[in-house]
CSV table of C-alpha atoms and ligand atoms in Angstrom, one decimal:
chain,number,residue,atom,x,y,z
A,1,MET,CA,16.0,3.7,-2.9
A,2,LYS,CA,12.9,4.3,-1.6
A,3,GLY,CA,9.2,3.5,-2.5
A,4,TYR,CA,5.3,4.5,-1.4
A,5,VAL,CA,4.4,1.6,1.0
A,6,MET,CA,1.2,1.5,3.4
A,7,GLN,CA,1.5,-1.4,5.4
A,8,LEU,CA,4.1,-4.3,6.3
A,9,GLN,CA,1.9,-7.0,7.4
A,10,PRO,CA,3.8,-9.7,9.4
A,11,PHE,CA,2.3,-13.2,10.3
A,12,SER,CA,-0.1,-13.1,7.0
A,13,VAL,CA,-1.5,-16.4,6.3
A,14,ASN,CA,-4.0,-16.0,3.5
A,15,ASP,CA,-1.0,-14.6,0.8
A,16,GLY,CA,0.9,-17.9,0.1
A,17,GLU,CA,2.0,-20.4,1.6
A,18,GLY,CA,3.0,-20.7,5.1
A,19,ILE,CA,3.4,-17.4,7.6
A,20,ARG,CA,4.5,-14.6,5.2
A,21,THR,CA,4.9,-10.8,5.4
A,22,THR,CA,2.7,-8.8,3.0
A,23,ILE,CA,4.2,-5.8,1.8
A,24,PHE,CA,1.2,-3.6,0.6
A,25,MET,CA,2.6,-0.9,-1.8
A,26,ALA,CA,0.7,2.2,-2.7
A,27,GLY,CA,-0.2,2.9,-6.3
A,28,CYS,CA,-2.9,1.3,-8.6
A,29,PRO,CA,-4.0,2.0,-12.5
A,30,LEU,CA,-7.4,0.3,-11.6
A,31,ARG,CA,-10.1,2.3,-9.3
A,32,CYS,CA,-12.6,-1.1,-8.6
A,33,LYS,CA,-15.7,0.2,-6.9
A,34,TRP,CA,-15.0,-3.0,-4.5
A,35,CYS,CA,-11.7,-1.9,-3.4
A,36,SER,CA,-10.6,-2.8,0.0
A,37,ASN,CA,-7.5,-0.7,0.1
A,38,PRO,CA,-8.7,2.9,-1.6
A,39,GLU,CA,-6.1,4.7,0.7
A,40,GLY,CA,-3.4,3.0,-1.7
A,41,PHE,CA,-4.8,4.5,-5.0
A,42,ASP,CA,-2.0,7.0,-5.5
A,43,GLN,CA,1.9,6.9,-4.6
A,44,LYS,CA,1.8,9.9,-2.1
A,45,PRO,CA,2.2,10.1,1.9
A,46,LYS,CA,-1.3,10.1,3.5
A,47,THR,CA,-2.5,10.4,7.0
A,48,ALA,CA,-6.0,9.1,7.9
A,49,PHE,CA,-8.5,10.6,10.4
A,50,TYR,CA,-10.8,8.2,12.7
A,51,GLU,CA,-13.4,10.4,14.1
A,52,LYS,CA,-14.9,7.6,16.3
A,53,LEU,CA,-11.6,7.4,18.3
A,54,CYS,CA,-11.0,11.1,18.6
A,55,ILE,CA,-11.1,12.7,22.2
A,56,GLY,CA,-10.7,16.3,20.9
A,57,CYS,CA,-7.5,16.8,22.7
A,58,GLY,CA,-6.3,19.1,20.1
A,59,LEU,CA,-2.8,17.7,20.2
A,60,CYS,CA,-2.5,17.1,17.0
A,61,THR,CA,-3.0,20.9,15.9
A,62,THR,CA,0.0,21.6,17.9
A,63,VAL,CA,2.1,20.1,15.3
A,64,CYS,CA,1.2,20.8,12.1
A,65,HIS,CA,2.6,22.8,10.0
A,66,VAL,CA,0.0,23.9,7.4
A,67,HIS,CA,-2.2,24.7,10.5
A,68,ASN,CA,-5.0,22.3,10.6
A,69,GLY,CA,-7.4,21.8,12.6
A,70,ILE,CA,-8.4,18.2,14.1
A,71,ASN,CA,-11.1,17.3,11.2
A,72,LEU,CA,-8.8,16.2,8.8
A,73,ASN,CA,-11.7,14.5,6.9
A,74,ASP,CA,-12.6,18.4,6.1
A,75,PRO,CA,-12.0,18.6,2.4
A,76,LYS,CA,-10.3,22.0,3.0
A,77,GLN,CA,-7.7,20.5,5.4
A,78,ARG,CA,-7.3,17.4,3.3
A,79,GLU,CA,-6.4,19.8,0.5
A,80,LYS,CA,-3.9,21.5,2.6
A,81,CYS,CA,-2.6,18.0,4.1
A,82,ASP,CA,0.7,16.9,2.6
A,83,GLY,CA,0.3,13.9,4.8
A,84,CYS,CA,3.8,14.3,6.4
A,85,GLY,CA,2.0,12.1,9.6
A,86,LYS,CA,3.2,14.5,12.7
A,87,CYS,CA,-0.1,14.7,13.8
A,88,ALA,CA,-0.1,10.7,13.7
A,89,ASP,CA,3.0,10.6,15.9
A,90,VAL,CA,1.6,12.6,18.7
A,91,CYS,CA,-2.2,11.6,18.8
A,92,PRO,CA,-2.7,9.4,22.0
A,93,LYS,CA,-5.8,7.7,20.7
A,94,ASN,CA,-4.4,6.4,17.1
A,95,ALA,CA,-7.3,8.7,15.6
A,96,LYS,CA,-4.6,9.8,13.2
A,97,LYS,CA,-2.7,7.4,11.6
A,98,ARG,CA,0.0,7.1,8.7
A,99,MET,CA,-1.6,5.3,6.0
A,100,VAL,CA,1.1,5.6,3.0
A,101,VAL,CA,4.6,6.3,3.8
A,102,GLU,CA,8.1,6.3,2.2
A,103,LYS,CA,10.3,3.4,3.2
A,104,GLU,CA,14.0,2.4,2.3
A,105,VAL,CA,14.8,-0.8,0.5
A,106,SER,CA,17.0,-1.3,3.2
A,107,GLU,CA,14.3,-0.4,5.9
A,108,ILE,CA,12.3,-3.1,4.7
A,109,VAL,CA,14.7,-6.0,4.7
A,110,GLU,CA,15.7,-5.3,8.1
A,111,GLU,CA,12.2,-5.7,9.1
A,112,VAL,CA,11.3,-8.8,7.4
A,113,LYS,CA,14.6,-10.3,8.2
A,114,LYS,CA,13.0,-10.2,12.0
A,115,HIS,CA,10.5,-12.9,11.2
A,116,ARG,CA,13.0,-15.3,9.1
A,117,LEU,CA,12.8,-18.0,11.7
A,118,PHE,CA,8.8,-18.3,11.1
A,119,TYR,CA,8.9,-18.0,7.2
A,120,MET,CA,11.7,-21.0,7.4
A,121,GLN,CA,9.4,-23.1,9.9
A,122,SER,CA,6.4,-22.6,8.0
A,123,GLY,CA,7.4,-22.9,4.7
A,124,GLY,CA,6.4,-19.0,3.9
A,125,GLY,CA,8.3,-15.8,3.0
A,126,ILE,CA,7.4,-12.6,1.7
A,127,THR,CA,4.5,-11.4,-0.5
A,128,PHE,CA,4.1,-8.2,-2.8
A,129,SER,CA,0.7,-6.7,-2.7
A,130,GLY,CA,-1.0,-3.5,-3.0
A,131,GLY,CA,-2.5,-1.4,-4.6
A,132,GLU,CA,-0.6,-2.6,-7.5
A,133,THR,CA,2.9,-3.6,-6.9
A,134,THR,CA,4.1,-3.5,-10.3
A,135,MET,CA,3.4,0.5,-10.1
A,136,GLN,CA,6.5,1.1,-8.6
A,137,ARG,CA,8.7,-1.1,-11.1
A,138,GLU,CA,12.2,0.2,-10.3
A,139,PHE,CA,11.5,0.0,-6.4
A,140,LEU,CA,9.8,-3.5,-6.9
A,141,ASN,CA,12.8,-4.5,-8.8
A,142,GLU,CA,15.5,-3.5,-6.2
A,143,LEU,CA,13.1,-5.1,-3.4
A,144,SER,CA,12.7,-8.5,-4.9
A,145,GLU,CA,16.6,-8.2,-5.8
A,146,THR,CA,17.6,-7.9,-2.5
A,147,LEU,CA,15.3,-10.3,-1.0
A,148,TYR,CA,15.7,-12.9,-3.9
A,149,ASP,CA,19.8,-12.9,-3.0
A,150,MET,CA,18.9,-13.5,0.9
A,151,GLY,CA,17.1,-16.8,-0.2
A,152,PHE,CA,13.7,-15.8,0.8
A,153,HIS,CA,10.3,-17.4,-0.9
A,154,LEU,CA,8.5,-14.9,-2.8
A,155,ALA,CA,5.0,-14.2,-3.9
A,156,MET,CA,3.1,-11.3,-5.6
A,157,GLU,CA,-0.5,-10.4,-5.8
A,158,THR,CA,-1.2,-8.8,-9.3
A,159,CYS,CA,-4.2,-7.4,-11.2
A,160,GLY,CA,-2.3,-8.3,-14.2
A,161,TYR,CA,-2.2,-5.0,-15.8
A,162,PHE,CA,1.4,-4.3,-16.4
A,163,ASP,CA,4.2,-4.4,-19.2
A,164,PHE,CA,5.5,-7.9,-18.9
A,165,ASP,CA,8.3,-7.4,-20.8
A,166,ALA,CA,9.8,-4.6,-18.5
A,167,LEU,CA,8.8,-6.6,-15.7
A,168,LYS,CA,10.7,-9.7,-16.7
A,169,PRO,CA,13.5,-9.7,-14.2
A,170,VAL,CA,11.2,-9.5,-11.3
A,171,LEU,CA,8.7,-12.1,-12.5
A,172,GLN,CA,11.5,-14.5,-12.7
A,173,ARG,CA,12.3,-14.3,-9.3
A,174,MET,CA,8.9,-15.1,-8.0
A,175,ASP,CA,8.2,-18.2,-6.7
A,176,LEU,CA,4.4,-17.5,-6.7
A,177,ILE,CA,2.3,-15.0,-8.8
A,178,PHE,CA,-1.4,-15.0,-8.0
A,179,MET,CA,-3.7,-12.7,-10.0
A,180,ASP,CA,-7.3,-11.2,-9.0
A,181,LEU,CA,-9.7,-11.5,-11.8
A,182,LYS,CA,-11.5,-8.5,-11.2
A,183,HIS,CA,-14.7,-9.0,-13.0
A,184,MET,CA,-15.6,-11.9,-15.5
A,185,ASP,CA,-17.6,-9.4,-17.7
A,186,SER,CA,-15.3,-7.0,-19.2
A,187,GLU,CA,-18.0,-4.5,-20.0
A,188,LYS,CA,-19.4,-4.8,-16.7
A,189,HIS,CA,-15.8,-4.2,-14.9
A,190,ALA,CA,-15.6,-0.9,-17.3
A,191,TYR,CA,-18.7,0.1,-16.2
A,192,LEU,CA,-18.0,-0.2,-12.4
A,193,GLN,CA,-14.4,1.2,-13.1
A,194,ALA,CA,-15.8,4.6,-14.7
A,195,LEU,CA,-18.4,4.8,-11.6
A,196,ALA,CA,-15.5,4.5,-9.4
A,197,MET,CA,-13.2,6.9,-11.0
A,198,LYS,CA,-16.2,9.3,-10.8
A,199,ARG,CA,-16.4,9.2,-7.4
A,200,TYR,CA,-12.5,9.1,-6.9
A,201,TRP,CA,-12.4,12.3,-8.7
A,202,LYS,CA,-15.3,14.1,-6.9
A,203,THR,CA,-13.6,13.1,-3.5
A,204,SER,CA,-10.1,14.2,-4.5
A,205,ASN,CA,-10.9,17.6,-6.3
A,206,ALA,CA,-13.7,18.4,-3.3
B,301,SF4,S1,-0.2,14.9,8.2
B,301,SF4,FE1,1.1,16.6,8.5
B,301,SF4,S2,0.0,18.4,7.1
B,301,SF4,FE2,-1.4,16.7,7.6
B,301,SF4,S3,-2.9,17.3,9.3
B,301,SF4,FE3,-1.1,15.7,10.1
B,301,SF4,S4,0.5,17.3,10.6
B,301,SF4,FE4,-0.7,18.4,9.3
B,302,SF4,S1,-4.3,14.5,18.9
B,302,SF4,FE1,-5.9,12.7,18.4
B,302,SF4,S2,-7.5,12.4,19.8
B,302,SF4,FE2,-6.4,14.4,20.0
B,302,SF4,S3,-7.6,15.7,18.7
B,302,SF4,FE3,-5.9,15.2,17.3
B,302,SF4,S4,-7.0,13.3,16.6
B,302,SF4,FE4,-8.1,13.8,18.1
């Protein structure tokens, strides 16, 4: 089974006990104004463009199947882009980067297995994060079941916005669950969500 993943971050020391690998999964039901990973709002492949790193060599334009130019931040190019990531693969300066990619459960398992010694020595393990990790319930279920059966210490970071009954098997495998309290004041949170949603729709429909 495949899921949309932003990043596998090894040597994470702030996402649970010990040394961990944090799996940032794409997709979120919220649109907080202060989000630190807005590239993970949606579950679809995405390629970023960092203009400051670009040297204008044009290599990326030679592989783009929708004939995009260099400036992927241009709304018209962004609209045509399907996030295939071929331009990122050839960019010599990392000015283009795959931000959200599809990964098989087996690929992730192979990757995290390499760091098992560090988890064992430090009391660490694997942390599921996002986006909102529970948005990909089937994928999270298969991935967490596989890693649980292999004996990894499992943690999950969530905003708590999910169906608890549907997610019960996943929750039961976790050694640690930590929740983001987004705002103490529900009304203010709703207001800031609405502001961020407005901005989000403006950008994605530009
Ligand atoms: S990600 Fe793919 S479609 Fe988008 S600009 Fe790069 S090569 Fe073109
Ligand atoms: S390949 Fe990279 S450095 Fe070259 S033009 Fe494209 S984005 Fe810029």
